CSV table of C-alpha atoms in Angstrom, one decimal:
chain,number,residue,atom,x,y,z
A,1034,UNK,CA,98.1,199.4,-78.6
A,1035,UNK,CA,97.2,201.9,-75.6
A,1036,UNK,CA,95.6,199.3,-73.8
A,1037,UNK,CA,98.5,197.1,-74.3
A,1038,UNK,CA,100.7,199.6,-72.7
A,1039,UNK,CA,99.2,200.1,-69.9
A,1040,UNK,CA,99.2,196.1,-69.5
A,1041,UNK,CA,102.8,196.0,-69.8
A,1042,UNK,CA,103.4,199.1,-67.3
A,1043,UNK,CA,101.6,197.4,-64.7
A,1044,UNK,CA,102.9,194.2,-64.8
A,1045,UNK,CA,106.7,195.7,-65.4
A,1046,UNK,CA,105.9,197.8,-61.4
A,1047,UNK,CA,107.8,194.8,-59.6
A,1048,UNK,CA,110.6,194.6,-62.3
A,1049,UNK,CA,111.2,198.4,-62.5
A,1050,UNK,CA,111.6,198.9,-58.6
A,1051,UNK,CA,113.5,195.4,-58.4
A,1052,UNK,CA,116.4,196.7,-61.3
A,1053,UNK,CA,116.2,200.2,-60.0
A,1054,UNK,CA,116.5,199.5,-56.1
A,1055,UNK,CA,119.4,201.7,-55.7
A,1056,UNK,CA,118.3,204.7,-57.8
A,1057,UNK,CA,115.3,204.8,-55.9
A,1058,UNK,CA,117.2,204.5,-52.6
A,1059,UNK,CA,119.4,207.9,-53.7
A,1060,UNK,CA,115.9,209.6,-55.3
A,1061,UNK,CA,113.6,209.0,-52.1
A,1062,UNK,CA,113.2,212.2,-50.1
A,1063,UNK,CA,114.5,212.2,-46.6
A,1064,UNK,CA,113.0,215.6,-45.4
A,1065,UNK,CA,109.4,213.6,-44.4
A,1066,UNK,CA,107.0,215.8,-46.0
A,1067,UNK,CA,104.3,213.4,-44.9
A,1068,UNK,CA,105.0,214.2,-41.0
A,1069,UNK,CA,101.6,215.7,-40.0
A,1070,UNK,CA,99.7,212.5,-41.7
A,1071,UNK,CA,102.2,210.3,-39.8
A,1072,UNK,CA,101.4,211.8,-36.6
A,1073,UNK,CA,97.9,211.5,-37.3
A,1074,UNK,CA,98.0,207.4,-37.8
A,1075,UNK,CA,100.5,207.0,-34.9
A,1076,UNK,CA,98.0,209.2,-32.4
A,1077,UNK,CA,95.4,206.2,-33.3
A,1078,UNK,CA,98.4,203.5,-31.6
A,1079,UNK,CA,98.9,202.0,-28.4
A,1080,UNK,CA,102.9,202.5,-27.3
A,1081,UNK,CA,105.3,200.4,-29.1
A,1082,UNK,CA,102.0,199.1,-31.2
A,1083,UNK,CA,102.9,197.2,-34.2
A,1084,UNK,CA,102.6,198.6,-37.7
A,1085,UNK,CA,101.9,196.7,-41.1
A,1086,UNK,CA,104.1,199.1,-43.6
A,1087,UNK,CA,103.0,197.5,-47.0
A,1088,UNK,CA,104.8,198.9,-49.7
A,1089,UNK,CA,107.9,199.4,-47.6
A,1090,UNK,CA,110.8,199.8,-49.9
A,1091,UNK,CA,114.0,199.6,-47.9
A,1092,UNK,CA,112.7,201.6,-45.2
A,1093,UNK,CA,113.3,205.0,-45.5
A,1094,UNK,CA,112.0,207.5,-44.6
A,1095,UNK,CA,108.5,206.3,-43.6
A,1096,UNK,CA,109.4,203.0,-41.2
A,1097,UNK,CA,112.4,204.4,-40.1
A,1098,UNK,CA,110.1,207.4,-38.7
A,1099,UNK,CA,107.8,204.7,-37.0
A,1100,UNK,CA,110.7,202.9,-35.5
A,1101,UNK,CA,111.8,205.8,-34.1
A,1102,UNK,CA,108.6,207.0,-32.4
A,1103,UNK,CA,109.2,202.9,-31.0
A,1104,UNK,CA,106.7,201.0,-33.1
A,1105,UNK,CA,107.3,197.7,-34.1
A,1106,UNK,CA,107.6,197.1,-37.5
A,1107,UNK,CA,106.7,194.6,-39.9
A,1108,UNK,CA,107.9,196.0,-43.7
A,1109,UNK,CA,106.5,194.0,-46.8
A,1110,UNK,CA,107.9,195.1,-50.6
A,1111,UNK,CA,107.7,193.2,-53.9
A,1112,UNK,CA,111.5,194.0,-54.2
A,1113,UNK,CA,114.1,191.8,-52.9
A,1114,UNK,CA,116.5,194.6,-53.0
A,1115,UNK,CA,114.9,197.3,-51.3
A,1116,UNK,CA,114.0,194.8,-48.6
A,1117,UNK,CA,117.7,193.5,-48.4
A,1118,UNK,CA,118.2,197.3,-47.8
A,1119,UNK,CA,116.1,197.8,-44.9
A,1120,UNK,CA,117.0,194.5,-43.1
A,1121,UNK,CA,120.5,196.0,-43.2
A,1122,UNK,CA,119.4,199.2,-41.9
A,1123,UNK,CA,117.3,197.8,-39.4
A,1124,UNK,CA,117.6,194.0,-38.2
A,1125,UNK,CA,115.4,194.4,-35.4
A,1126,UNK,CA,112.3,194.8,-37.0
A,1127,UNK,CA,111.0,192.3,-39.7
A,1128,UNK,CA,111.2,192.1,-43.7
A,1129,UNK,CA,109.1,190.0,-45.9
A,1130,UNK,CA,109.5,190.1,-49.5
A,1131,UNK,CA,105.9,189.3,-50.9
A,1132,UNK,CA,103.8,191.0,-53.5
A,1133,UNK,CA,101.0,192.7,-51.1
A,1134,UNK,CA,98.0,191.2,-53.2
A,1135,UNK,CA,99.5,188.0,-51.6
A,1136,UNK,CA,99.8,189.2,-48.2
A,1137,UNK,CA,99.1,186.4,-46.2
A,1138,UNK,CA,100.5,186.9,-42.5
A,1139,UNK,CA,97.4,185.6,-40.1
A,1140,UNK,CA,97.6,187.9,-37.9
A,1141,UNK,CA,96.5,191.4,-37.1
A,1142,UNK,CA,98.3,194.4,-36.1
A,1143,UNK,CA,97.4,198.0,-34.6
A,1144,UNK,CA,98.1,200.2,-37.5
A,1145,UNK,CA,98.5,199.3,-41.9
A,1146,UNK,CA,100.2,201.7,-43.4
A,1147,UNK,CA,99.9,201.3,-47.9
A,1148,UNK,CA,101.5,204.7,-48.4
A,1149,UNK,CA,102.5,205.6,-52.4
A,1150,UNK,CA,102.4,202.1,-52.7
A,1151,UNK,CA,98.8,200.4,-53.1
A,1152,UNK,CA,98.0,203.3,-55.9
A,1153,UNK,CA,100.1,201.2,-58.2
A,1154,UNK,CA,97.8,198.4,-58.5
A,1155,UNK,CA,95.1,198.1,-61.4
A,1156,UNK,CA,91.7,198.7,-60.0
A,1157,UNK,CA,90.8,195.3,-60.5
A,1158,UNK,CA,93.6,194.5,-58.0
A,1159,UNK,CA,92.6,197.0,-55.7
A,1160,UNK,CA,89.0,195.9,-55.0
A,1161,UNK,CA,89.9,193.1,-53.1
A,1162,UNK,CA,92.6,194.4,-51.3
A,1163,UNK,CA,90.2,195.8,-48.6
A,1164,UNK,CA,89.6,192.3,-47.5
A,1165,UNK,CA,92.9,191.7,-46.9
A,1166,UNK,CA,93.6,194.6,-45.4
A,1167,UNK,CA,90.9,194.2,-42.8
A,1168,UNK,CA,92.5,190.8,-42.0
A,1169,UNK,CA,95.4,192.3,-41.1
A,1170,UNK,CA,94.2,194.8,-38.5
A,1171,UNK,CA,93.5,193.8,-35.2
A,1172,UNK,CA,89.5,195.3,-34.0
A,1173,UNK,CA,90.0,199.0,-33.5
A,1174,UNK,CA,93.5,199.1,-36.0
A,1175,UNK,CA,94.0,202.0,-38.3
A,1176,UNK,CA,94.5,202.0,-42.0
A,1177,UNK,CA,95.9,205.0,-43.6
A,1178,UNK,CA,96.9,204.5,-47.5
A,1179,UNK,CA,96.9,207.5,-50.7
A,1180,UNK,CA,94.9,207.0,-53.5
A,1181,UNK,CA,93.7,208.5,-56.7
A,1182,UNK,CA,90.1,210.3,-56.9
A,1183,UNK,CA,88.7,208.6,-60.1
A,1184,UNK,CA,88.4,205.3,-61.7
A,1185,UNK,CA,90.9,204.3,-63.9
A,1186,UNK,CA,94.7,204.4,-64.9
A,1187,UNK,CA,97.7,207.0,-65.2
A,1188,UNK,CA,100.7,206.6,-66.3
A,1189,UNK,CA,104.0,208.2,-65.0
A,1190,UNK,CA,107.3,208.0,-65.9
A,1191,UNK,CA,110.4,206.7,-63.6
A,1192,UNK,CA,114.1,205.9,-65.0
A,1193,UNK,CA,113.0,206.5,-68.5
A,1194,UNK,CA,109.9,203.9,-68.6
A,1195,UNK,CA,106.2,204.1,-67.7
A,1196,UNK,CA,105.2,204.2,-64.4
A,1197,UNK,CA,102.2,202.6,-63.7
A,1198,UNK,CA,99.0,204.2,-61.2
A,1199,UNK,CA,95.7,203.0,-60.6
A,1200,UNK,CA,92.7,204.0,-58.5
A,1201,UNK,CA,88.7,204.0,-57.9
A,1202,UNK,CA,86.8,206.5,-57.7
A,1203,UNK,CA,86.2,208.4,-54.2
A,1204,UNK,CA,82.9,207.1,-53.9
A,1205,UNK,CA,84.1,203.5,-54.1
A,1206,UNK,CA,87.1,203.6,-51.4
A,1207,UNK,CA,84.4,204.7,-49.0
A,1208,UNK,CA,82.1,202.2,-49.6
A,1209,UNK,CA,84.5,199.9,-49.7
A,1210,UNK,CA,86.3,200.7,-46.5
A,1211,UNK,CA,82.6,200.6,-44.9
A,1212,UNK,CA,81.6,197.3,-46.4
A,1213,UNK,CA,84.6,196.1,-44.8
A,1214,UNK,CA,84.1,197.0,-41.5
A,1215,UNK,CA,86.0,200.3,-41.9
A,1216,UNK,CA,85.2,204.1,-40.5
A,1217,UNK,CA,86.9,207.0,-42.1
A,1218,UNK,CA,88.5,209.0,-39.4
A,1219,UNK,CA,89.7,211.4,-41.8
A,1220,UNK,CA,90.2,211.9,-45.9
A,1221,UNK,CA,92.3,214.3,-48.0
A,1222,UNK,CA,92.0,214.9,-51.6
A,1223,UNK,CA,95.0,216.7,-53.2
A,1224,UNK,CA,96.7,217.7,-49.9
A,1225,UNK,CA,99.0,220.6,-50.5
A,1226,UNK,CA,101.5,220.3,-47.4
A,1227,UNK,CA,102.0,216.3,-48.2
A,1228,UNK,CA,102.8,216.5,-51.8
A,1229,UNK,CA,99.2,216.9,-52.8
A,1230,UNK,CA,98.7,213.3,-51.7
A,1231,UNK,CA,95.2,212.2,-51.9
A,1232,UNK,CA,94.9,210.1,-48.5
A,1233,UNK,CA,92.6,208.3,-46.5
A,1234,UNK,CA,92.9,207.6,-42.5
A,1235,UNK,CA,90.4,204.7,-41.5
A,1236,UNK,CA,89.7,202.7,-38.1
A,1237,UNK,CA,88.4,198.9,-38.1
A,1238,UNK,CA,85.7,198.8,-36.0
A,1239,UNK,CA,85.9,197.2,-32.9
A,1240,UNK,CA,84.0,193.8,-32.9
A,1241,UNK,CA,84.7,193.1,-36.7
């Protein structure tokens, strides 16, 4: 029955953020906490480079902060709503509803940004997601998503129903970042000034 669960809170994450898009729109913090790590990935981009936000919701406050530093956003989210949201906000930048284990845009940009977002896939679904994430970046792009630090699941709780997380283990996301063409500029387990985030920073390599 426990495994079952966790079957069902995973494949309710679309549904959950999709009826709850304006709950989560009131609940998201404003005060950008995650600042320093945002400075960090924009230092890697060229001026008015253009940023991958997968996992955008509608917007705010993490492609709203790009935007404003005068990058050139593409936002992708699983929910309709939260994307409606953010092309209201913000009609000069691009929104694509599309579950990001389908991302498919052909194209590569300067910077992919999977924050508190790609941690919600299984494992499973988050092996191959390095592929695709290397497709995505132009040679010499940054990737900077947060993660967990072991294999396996958790389970939250958001709006009075599980809320599903999933990660590899530290050891994995390197290799796997390597294998796919990937350095690790810089990695953070547990970071107290960002929420205790556990985040990675990684360049593609130039030639790959």
């Amino acid at each position: 029955a426990r495994a079952y669960n966790r079957r069902m809170a995973n494949e309710r994450i679309v549904g959950l953020y999709e009826e709850n898009a304006a709950a989560w729109d009131v609940q998201r913090g404003r005060d950008l906490f995650e600042r320093p790590w945002l400075d960090r990935f924009c230092a890697y981009l060229p001026p008015g480079g253009e940023v991958l936000d997968v996992g955008c919701g509608m917007g705010e406050p993490i492609a709203a902060h790009l935007i404003s530093r005068g990058f050139d956003v593409t936002g992708v989210d699983s929910s309709n709503s939260l994307v409606e949201l953010a092309r209201v906000r913000y009609p000069e930048q691009r929104w694509i509803v599309c579950d990001m284990r389908a991302l498919e845009l052909g194209r590569g940009f300067h910077g992919l940004l999977a924050w508190h977002s790609f941690f919600h896939l299984p494992p499973e679904d988050q092996r191959p997601m390095f592929e695709r994430f290397a497709r995505h970046l132009s040679p010499g792009g940054v990737l900077m998503f947060t993660s967990g630090t072991s294999e396996g699941e958790a389970i939250g709780e958001w709006q009075g129903e599980p809320l599903f997380h999933g990660s590899l283990d530290t050891a994995e996301y390197r290799s796997r970042l390597e294998s796919n063409g990937f350095e690790v500029l810089e990695h953070a387990v547990g970071d107290p000034g960002c929420g205790h985030a556990t985040i990675w920073l990684a360049r593609k390599c130039a030639g790959v």
